[in-house]
Protein backbone atom coordinates (compact mmCIF):
# COMPACT_ATOMS: atom_id res chain seq x y z
CA GLN A 1 6.46 22.39 10.31
CA ARG A 2 2.89 21.65 11.35
CA ARG A 3 0.04 20.33 9.25
CA PHE A 4 -3.62 21.19 9.67
CA TRP A 5 -6.64 19.40 8.24
CA ASP A 6 -10.13 20.78 8.59
CA GLU A 7 -12.82 18.58 7.06
CA GLN A 8 -16.46 19.52 7.50
CA GLN A 9 -19.15 17.16 6.26
CA ARG A 10 -22.88 17.73 6.37
CA GLY A 11 -25.92 16.48 4.56
CA MET A 12 -29.50 15.35 4.60
CA LEU A 13 -31.39 12.29 3.46
CA SER A 14 -35.01 11.20 3.36
CA ASN A 15 -36.96 8.21 2.17
CA LEU A 16 -40.60 7.27 1.69
CA THR A 17 -42.09 3.76 1.70
CA TRP A 18 -45.55 2.94 0.36
CA ARG A 19 -46.91 -0.54 0.99
CA THR A 20 -49.63 -0.65 -1.63
CA ASN A 21 -50.68 -4.24 -0.88
CA GLU A 22 -49.20 -7.63 -0.02
CA VAL A 23 -47.73 -7.94 -3.51
CA LEU A 24 -46.12 -4.53 -4.09
CA THR A 25 -44.09 -2.12 -1.93
CA LEU A 26 -42.57 1.06 -3.37
CA ASP A 27 -39.58 2.76 -1.79
CA GLY A 28 -37.65 5.90 -2.74
CA GLY A 29 -35.45 8.61 -1.36
CA ILE A 30 -33.15 11.55 -1.99
CA ASN A 31 -29.93 12.73 -0.36
CA TYR A 32 -27.62 15.73 -0.47
CA GLU A 33 -24.13 15.71 1.05
CA GLU A 34 -21.24 18.13 0.94
CA GLN A 35 -17.66 18.35 2.15
CA ARG A 36 -15.68 21.53 2.78
CA ASN A 37 -12.04 20.59 3.21
CA ALA A 38 -8.95 22.60 4.05
CA TYR A 39 -5.29 21.63 4.33
CA GLU A 40 -2.42 23.84 5.50
CA ARG A 41 1.25 23.08 5.89
CA ARG A 42 2.79 25.75 8.13
CA ARG A 43 6.57 26.23 8.30
CA PHE A 44 8.28 27.76 11.35
CA SER A 45 11.73 29.15 12.00
CA TYR A 46 13.97 26.54 13.56
CA SER A 47 14.45 26.73 17.32
CA LEU A 48 14.28 24.54 20.40
CA PRO A 49 11.55 24.24 21.41
CA THR A 50 9.54 25.34 18.40
CA ASP A 51 6.72 27.69 19.32
CA PHE A 52 3.78 26.41 17.27
CA ASP A 53 1.56 29.19 18.63
CA ALA A 54 3.72 31.81 16.96
CA VAL A 55 3.08 33.22 13.52
CA PRO A 56 4.56 30.77 10.98
CA ALA A 57 7.45 31.91 8.84
CA ARG A 58 5.40 30.89 5.80
CA ILE A 59 2.52 28.66 4.76
CA GLN A 60 3.90 26.17 2.28
CA ASN A 61 0.55 24.58 1.33
CA ASN A 62 -2.82 26.26 1.51
CA ASP A 63 -5.58 24.19 -0.08
CA ARG A 64 -9.37 24.64 -0.07
CA TYR A 65 -11.69 22.28 -1.88
CA THR A 66 -15.34 21.20 -1.85
CA LEU A 67 -17.22 18.09 -2.92
CA ARG A 68 -21.01 17.95 -3.28
CA ASN A 69 -23.25 14.97 -4.03
CA LEU A 70 -26.93 14.95 -4.99
CA GLY A 71 -28.60 11.59 -5.40
CA GLY A 72 -31.85 9.71 -5.34
CA TYR A 73 -33.26 6.22 -5.75
CA VAL A 74 -36.49 4.35 -6.30
CA GLN A 75 -37.17 0.65 -5.98
CA ALA A 76 -40.07 -1.78 -6.03
CA ILE A 77 -40.38 -4.90 -3.90
CA ILE A 78 -42.62 -7.30 -5.77
CA GLN A 79 -43.72 -10.56 -4.15
CA PRO A 80 -46.23 -12.28 -6.47
CA THR A 81 -46.04 -15.53 -4.45
CA GLU A 82 -44.75 -16.55 -1.05
CA SER A 83 -41.74 -18.16 -2.73
CA LEU A 84 -40.71 -15.41 -5.15
CA LYS A 85 -39.45 -11.87 -4.49
CA ILE A 86 -38.31 -9.47 -7.25
CA ILE A 87 -36.63 -6.12 -6.51
CA PRO A 88 -35.89 -3.76 -9.44
CA ALA A 89 -34.27 -0.42 -8.53
CA MET A 90 -32.61 2.65 -9.98
CA ARG A 91 -30.30 5.19 -8.38
CA VAL A 92 -28.75 8.34 -9.85
CA ASP A 93 -25.91 10.51 -8.50
CA LYS A 94 -24.40 13.83 -9.52
CA PHE A 95 -21.18 15.38 -8.18
CA SER A 96 -19.80 18.90 -8.22
CA GLY A 97 -17.09 20.88 -6.44
CA ASN A 98 -14.21 23.33 -6.70
CA THR A 99 -10.58 23.42 -5.64
CA ASN A 100 -8.17 26.26 -4.89
CA ILE A 101 -4.65 25.14 -4.06
CA SER A 102 -1.39 27.01 -3.58
CA SER A 103 2.15 26.00 -2.68
CA THR A 104 5.09 28.22 -1.75
CA ASN A 105 8.52 26.64 -1.80
CA ASN A 106 11.97 28.27 -2.16
CA GLY A 107 10.28 31.62 -2.68
CA VAL A 108 8.22 30.42 -5.66
CA THR A 109 4.44 30.28 -5.36
CA ALA A 110 2.33 28.01 -7.55
CA THR A 111 -1.46 28.26 -7.56
CA GLY A 112 -4.20 26.34 -9.24
CA LYS A 113 -7.96 26.49 -9.45
CA GLY A 114 -10.34 24.05 -11.02
CA ARG A 115 -13.71 22.40 -11.01
CA LEU A 116 -14.45 18.81 -10.20
CA GLN A 117 -14.62 16.50 -13.20
CA ASP A 118 -18.06 16.79 -14.80
CA TYR A 119 -19.39 13.24 -14.52
CA GLY A 120 -23.01 14.18 -15.29
CA TRP A 121 -25.83 12.09 -13.86
CA ILE A 122 -24.49 8.60 -13.06
CA GLU A 123 -27.19 5.94 -13.49
CA GLN A 124 -27.11 2.76 -11.42
CA PRO A 125 -29.80 0.18 -12.24
CA LYS A 126 -30.22 -2.93 -10.09
CA LEU A 127 -32.24 -6.14 -10.13
CA SER A 128 -32.47 -8.79 -7.41
CA VAL A 129 -34.47 -12.03 -7.46
CA VAL A 130 -34.94 -14.46 -4.56
CA TYR A 131 -36.74 -17.79 -4.91
CA SER A 132 -37.47 -20.06 -1.95
CA VAL A 133 -37.45 -23.65 -3.13
CA ASN A 134 -38.65 -24.78 0.31
CA ASP A 135 -38.19 -23.81 3.95
CA ASP A 136 -34.52 -24.81 3.82
CA VAL A 137 -33.29 -23.66 0.39
CA ASP A 138 -33.22 -20.14 -1.12
CA ILE A 139 -31.78 -19.34 -4.55
CA TYR A 140 -30.91 -15.73 -5.37
CA ALA A 141 -29.42 -13.66 -8.17
CA ASN A 142 -28.25 -10.04 -8.24
CA TRP A 143 -27.32 -7.74 -11.12
CA GLY A 144 -26.41 -4.10 -10.72
CA ARG A 145 -24.16 -1.17 -11.49
CA THR A 146 -22.12 1.07 -9.21
CA PHE A 147 -19.38 3.57 -10.00
CA GLN A 148 -16.00 4.97 -9.01
CA ILE A 149 -14.87 8.59 -9.30
CA LEU A 150 -11.44 10.12 -8.72
CA THR A 151 -10.31 11.39 -5.32
CA GLY A 152 -7.86 14.04 -4.15
CA ASN A 153 -7.76 17.84 -4.17
CA SER A 154 -5.90 18.38 -7.46
CA ASN A 155 -5.43 16.77 -10.87
CA PRO A 156 -6.99 14.62 -12.12
CA ALA A 157 -9.97 14.70 -9.71
CA TYR A 158 -10.27 18.45 -10.28
CA ARG A 159 -9.49 19.89 -13.70
CA VAL A 160 -6.68 22.24 -12.69
CA ASN A 161 -4.95 24.07 -15.56
CA GLY A 162 -6.98 22.32 -18.25
CA ALA A 163 -6.42 18.73 -17.15
CA ASP A 164 -7.85 15.89 -19.20
CA LYS A 165 -11.49 14.97 -18.78
CA TYR A 166 -12.32 11.67 -17.09
CA ALA A 167 -15.55 9.68 -17.14
CA PRO A 168 -16.63 7.72 -14.08
CA SER A 169 -15.69 4.06 -13.95
CA ILE A 170 -18.90 2.03 -14.26
CA ASN A 171 -18.79 -1.22 -12.31
CA THR A 172 -21.23 -3.92 -13.46
CA GLY A 173 -21.65 -6.77 -11.01
CA LYS A 174 -23.56 -10.02 -11.09
CA GLU A 175 -23.96 -12.74 -8.49
CA VAL A 176 -25.73 -16.08 -8.23
CA GLY A 177 -25.98 -17.92 -4.95
CA VAL A 178 -27.81 -20.38 -2.77
CA LYS A 179 -28.59 -20.32 0.95
CA PHE A 180 -29.54 -23.60 2.54
CA ARG A 181 -29.98 -25.24 5.91
CA PRO A 182 -28.73 -28.83 5.51
CA PHE A 183 -29.83 -29.72 9.05
CA ALA A 184 -31.15 -28.02 12.16
CA GLY A 185 -28.87 -25.33 13.57
CA THR A 186 -26.75 -24.94 10.41
CA GLU A 187 -26.92 -22.21 7.77
CA THR A 188 -24.72 -22.23 4.64
CA ARG A 189 -24.26 -19.86 1.71
CA ILE A 190 -22.36 -20.34 -1.58
CA ALA A 191 -22.17 -17.61 -4.22
CA VAL A 192 -20.38 -16.99 -7.51
CA TRP A 193 -19.84 -13.38 -8.57
CA GLN A 194 -18.15 -11.16 -11.16
CA GLN A 195 -17.58 -7.41 -11.50
CA ASP A 196 -16.40 -5.56 -14.61
CA ALA A 197 -15.09 -1.99 -14.33
CA THR A 198 -14.80 0.25 -17.37
CA ASP A 199 -11.91 2.41 -16.13
CA GLU A 200 -10.63 1.52 -12.66
CA VAL A 201 -8.35 4.03 -10.93
CA ALA A 202 -6.24 3.11 -7.91
CA ASN A 203 -5.03 5.54 -5.27
CA MET A 204 -1.35 5.16 -4.30
CA PRO A 205 -0.90 7.06 -0.99
CA ALA A 206 2.75 6.05 -0.73
CA ILE A 207 3.66 8.08 -3.83
CA ASP A 208 0.79 10.63 -3.61
CA ALA A 209 -0.58 9.70 -7.02
CA THR A 210 -3.41 7.92 -8.80
CA VAL A 211 -2.78 5.06 -11.19
CA GLY A 212 -5.15 4.37 -14.07
CA LEU A 213 -5.54 0.60 -14.53
CA GLY A 214 -8.11 0.56 -17.34
CA GLU A 215 -10.77 -2.10 -17.78
CA THR A 216 -10.66 -4.67 -14.98
CA ARG A 217 -12.51 -7.85 -14.13
CA ARG A 218 -12.93 -9.27 -10.63
CA ARG A 219 -14.55 -12.61 -9.97
CA GLY A 220 -14.74 -15.10 -7.18
CA ILE A 221 -16.55 -17.65 -5.06
CA ASP A 222 -17.79 -16.95 -1.53
CA MET A 223 -18.58 -19.73 0.94
CA GLN A 224 -19.68 -19.43 4.56
CA PHE A 225 -21.41 -21.49 7.23
CA THR A 226 -22.63 -21.24 10.81
CA THR A 227 -23.36 -24.32 12.92
CA GLN A 228 -24.93 -24.33 16.38
CA LEU A 229 -23.56 -27.66 17.60
CA ASN A 230 -25.55 -27.50 20.85
CA GLU A 231 -26.55 -24.94 23.45
CA ARG A 232 -22.89 -24.22 24.29
CA TRP A 233 -20.83 -24.77 21.14
CA MET A 234 -20.95 -22.81 17.87
CA LEU A 235 -18.71 -23.34 14.83
CA TRP A 236 -18.50 -20.82 11.96
CA GLY A 237 -16.28 -20.15 8.98
CA SER A 238 -15.93 -18.51 5.57
CA HIS A 239 -13.64 -18.85 2.57
CA ALA A 240 -13.44 -16.50 -0.41
CA ILE A 241 -11.51 -17.20 -3.58
CA GLN A 242 -11.05 -14.21 -5.86
CA GLU A 243 -9.18 -12.97 -8.90
CA ALA A 244 -8.76 -9.41 -10.16
CA LYS A 245 -7.08 -8.71 -13.51
CA VAL A 246 -6.68 -5.91 -16.01
CA VAL A 247 -8.63 -6.73 -19.19
CA LYS A 248 -7.47 -3.69 -21.16
CA GLY A 249 -4.84 -1.22 -20.00
CA VAL A 250 -5.16 2.56 -20.14
CA ASP A 251 -2.35 2.92 -22.66
CA ASP A 252 -3.82 1.59 -25.90
CA SER A 253 -0.47 1.87 -27.74
CA ASN A 254 1.13 -1.03 -25.91
CA ASN A 255 -1.55 -2.16 -23.45
CA SER A 256 1.24 -3.00 -21.01
CA LEU A 257 -1.06 -3.75 -18.05
CA LYS A 258 -3.29 -6.24 -19.88
CA GLY A 259 -3.38 -9.53 -17.99
CA LYS A 260 -1.74 -8.08 -14.86
CA GLU A 261 -3.32 -8.68 -11.47
CA VAL A 262 -4.86 -5.72 -9.67
CA PHE A 263 -2.52 -4.94 -6.78
CA SER A 264 -3.54 -5.25 -3.12
CA THR A 265 -5.95 -8.09 -3.96
CA PRO A 266 -5.16 -11.42 -2.23
CA ARG A 267 -6.30 -14.55 -4.02
CA TYR A 268 -8.05 -15.95 -0.92
CA ILE A 269 -9.37 -14.82 2.46
CA SER A 270 -10.36 -17.37 5.11
CA ASN A 271 -11.95 -17.24 8.56
CA LEU A 272 -12.73 -20.02 11.04
CA GLY A 273 -14.05 -19.77 14.57
CA LEU A 274 -15.22 -21.85 17.52
CA ASP A 275 -17.24 -20.33 20.37
CA TYR A 276 -18.01 -21.99 23.70
CA ARG A 277 -20.50 -20.59 26.20
CA TYR A 278 -19.80 -22.16 29.57
CA ASN A 279 -22.68 -20.34 31.26
CA ASP A 280 -24.33 -16.92 31.16
CA ASP A 281 -21.13 -15.29 32.50
CA TRP A 282 -18.23 -17.13 30.84
CA ARG A 283 -17.51 -17.34 27.10
CA PHE A 284 -14.43 -18.74 25.34
CA GLY A 285 -13.41 -18.60 21.71
CA LEU A 286 -10.84 -19.50 19.07
CA GLN A 287 -10.58 -17.54 15.81
CA ALA A 288 -8.30 -18.25 12.84
CA ARG A 289 -7.77 -15.79 9.97
CA ALA A 290 -5.65 -16.11 6.85
CA GLN A 291 -5.14 -14.47 3.47
CA GLY A 292 -2.84 -14.95 0.51
CA ASP A 293 -0.03 -12.81 -0.88
CA TYR A 294 -0.77 -10.01 -3.34
CA TYR A 295 1.13 -7.73 -5.71
CA ILE A 296 1.94 -4.28 -4.35
CA GLU A 297 2.16 -2.31 -7.63
CA GLU A 298 0.32 -2.25 -10.93
CA ARG A 299 3.00 -3.90 -13.11
CA ASN A 300 3.40 -6.95 -10.84
CA GLU A 301 7.19 -6.61 -10.94
CA ALA A 302 8.02 -6.16 -7.22
CA GLY A 303 6.81 -9.54 -5.99
CA LYS A 304 3.95 -10.59 -3.75
CA PHE A 305 3.61 -9.74 -0.08
CA GLY A 306 0.98 -9.43 2.64
CA GLY A 307 -0.03 -13.05 3.24
CA PHE A 308 -0.61 -14.08 6.85
CA ALA A 309 -2.23 -16.62 9.15
CA VAL A 310 -3.29 -15.66 12.67
CA LEU A 311 -4.81 -17.68 15.51
CA ASP A 312 -6.51 -15.77 18.33
CA ALA A 313 -7.98 -16.95 21.62
CA SER A 314 -10.51 -14.97 23.60
CA ILE A 315 -12.09 -15.10 27.05
CA ALA A 316 -15.06 -12.98 28.13
CA TYR A 317 -16.54 -12.71 31.62
CA GLN A 318 -19.65 -10.75 32.52
CA LEU A 319 -19.18 -9.21 35.98
CA ASN A 320 -22.86 -8.48 36.48
CA ALA A 321 -25.98 -7.56 34.54
CA SER A 322 -24.76 -3.98 34.03
């Protein structure tokens, strides 16, 4: 057998910025993108060697599907004082597409046609505020909405044979943080964030399926710093603590996923590095990375895996200016 994928993507985007004065700047844009995707699974008569240039004995899978996106945004950058910046924004997206899939196996052919789920216009408001306390301290806050739609070339992303209708998952995020420079050569950031999803769906490539998780909540703390110790030494690092749980499962009858952790989400991710520049030609470095274990399926019954800690060393030498 031999598999063929043919994915063509094209699009256009444009934006316009109008700086009305020192206080107000307006920005907006539109975009259109489309995908035309094909997948074939060709089966050949058995022989050694197999002649893949020959006409296949049959085409087991023959899929054609499209995905189109039309979107636009507008935002204002308002700076009433040197210390305060306010950025309200709105974006909207609309998706459409069709699928035509067929499969022939053991002499039986199954076909299916359908349209992409009708999500309508998806609205995504946003608001950001930055306040500079002084030259060394900035406080910021973000609030906004994004979305998640289904993927794949069949049910449930496309409504083949009268599949159920799905709404997009609306993700509402908020973040509060501070950036500060405690002393010369050092920059630090600490932020607290949370995201709530109305109907999160996870793709499971290993079993070729999508899993509906329901309402989820992710939250965490991000910390990072960069320190220029002197002209040759630089120290940097980051540490993120996070939690992702199902607030309300898809199945209302027993709500079996409520309180479960969202799989493939480690509780922490850490990075630490030290760079040394000997001269303009020689550079040396040490980098450490680590993350915690995570569940690998939605019911949290198969244990946690995936944690690791890695230490890397690097050497770079510039041969010449080119």
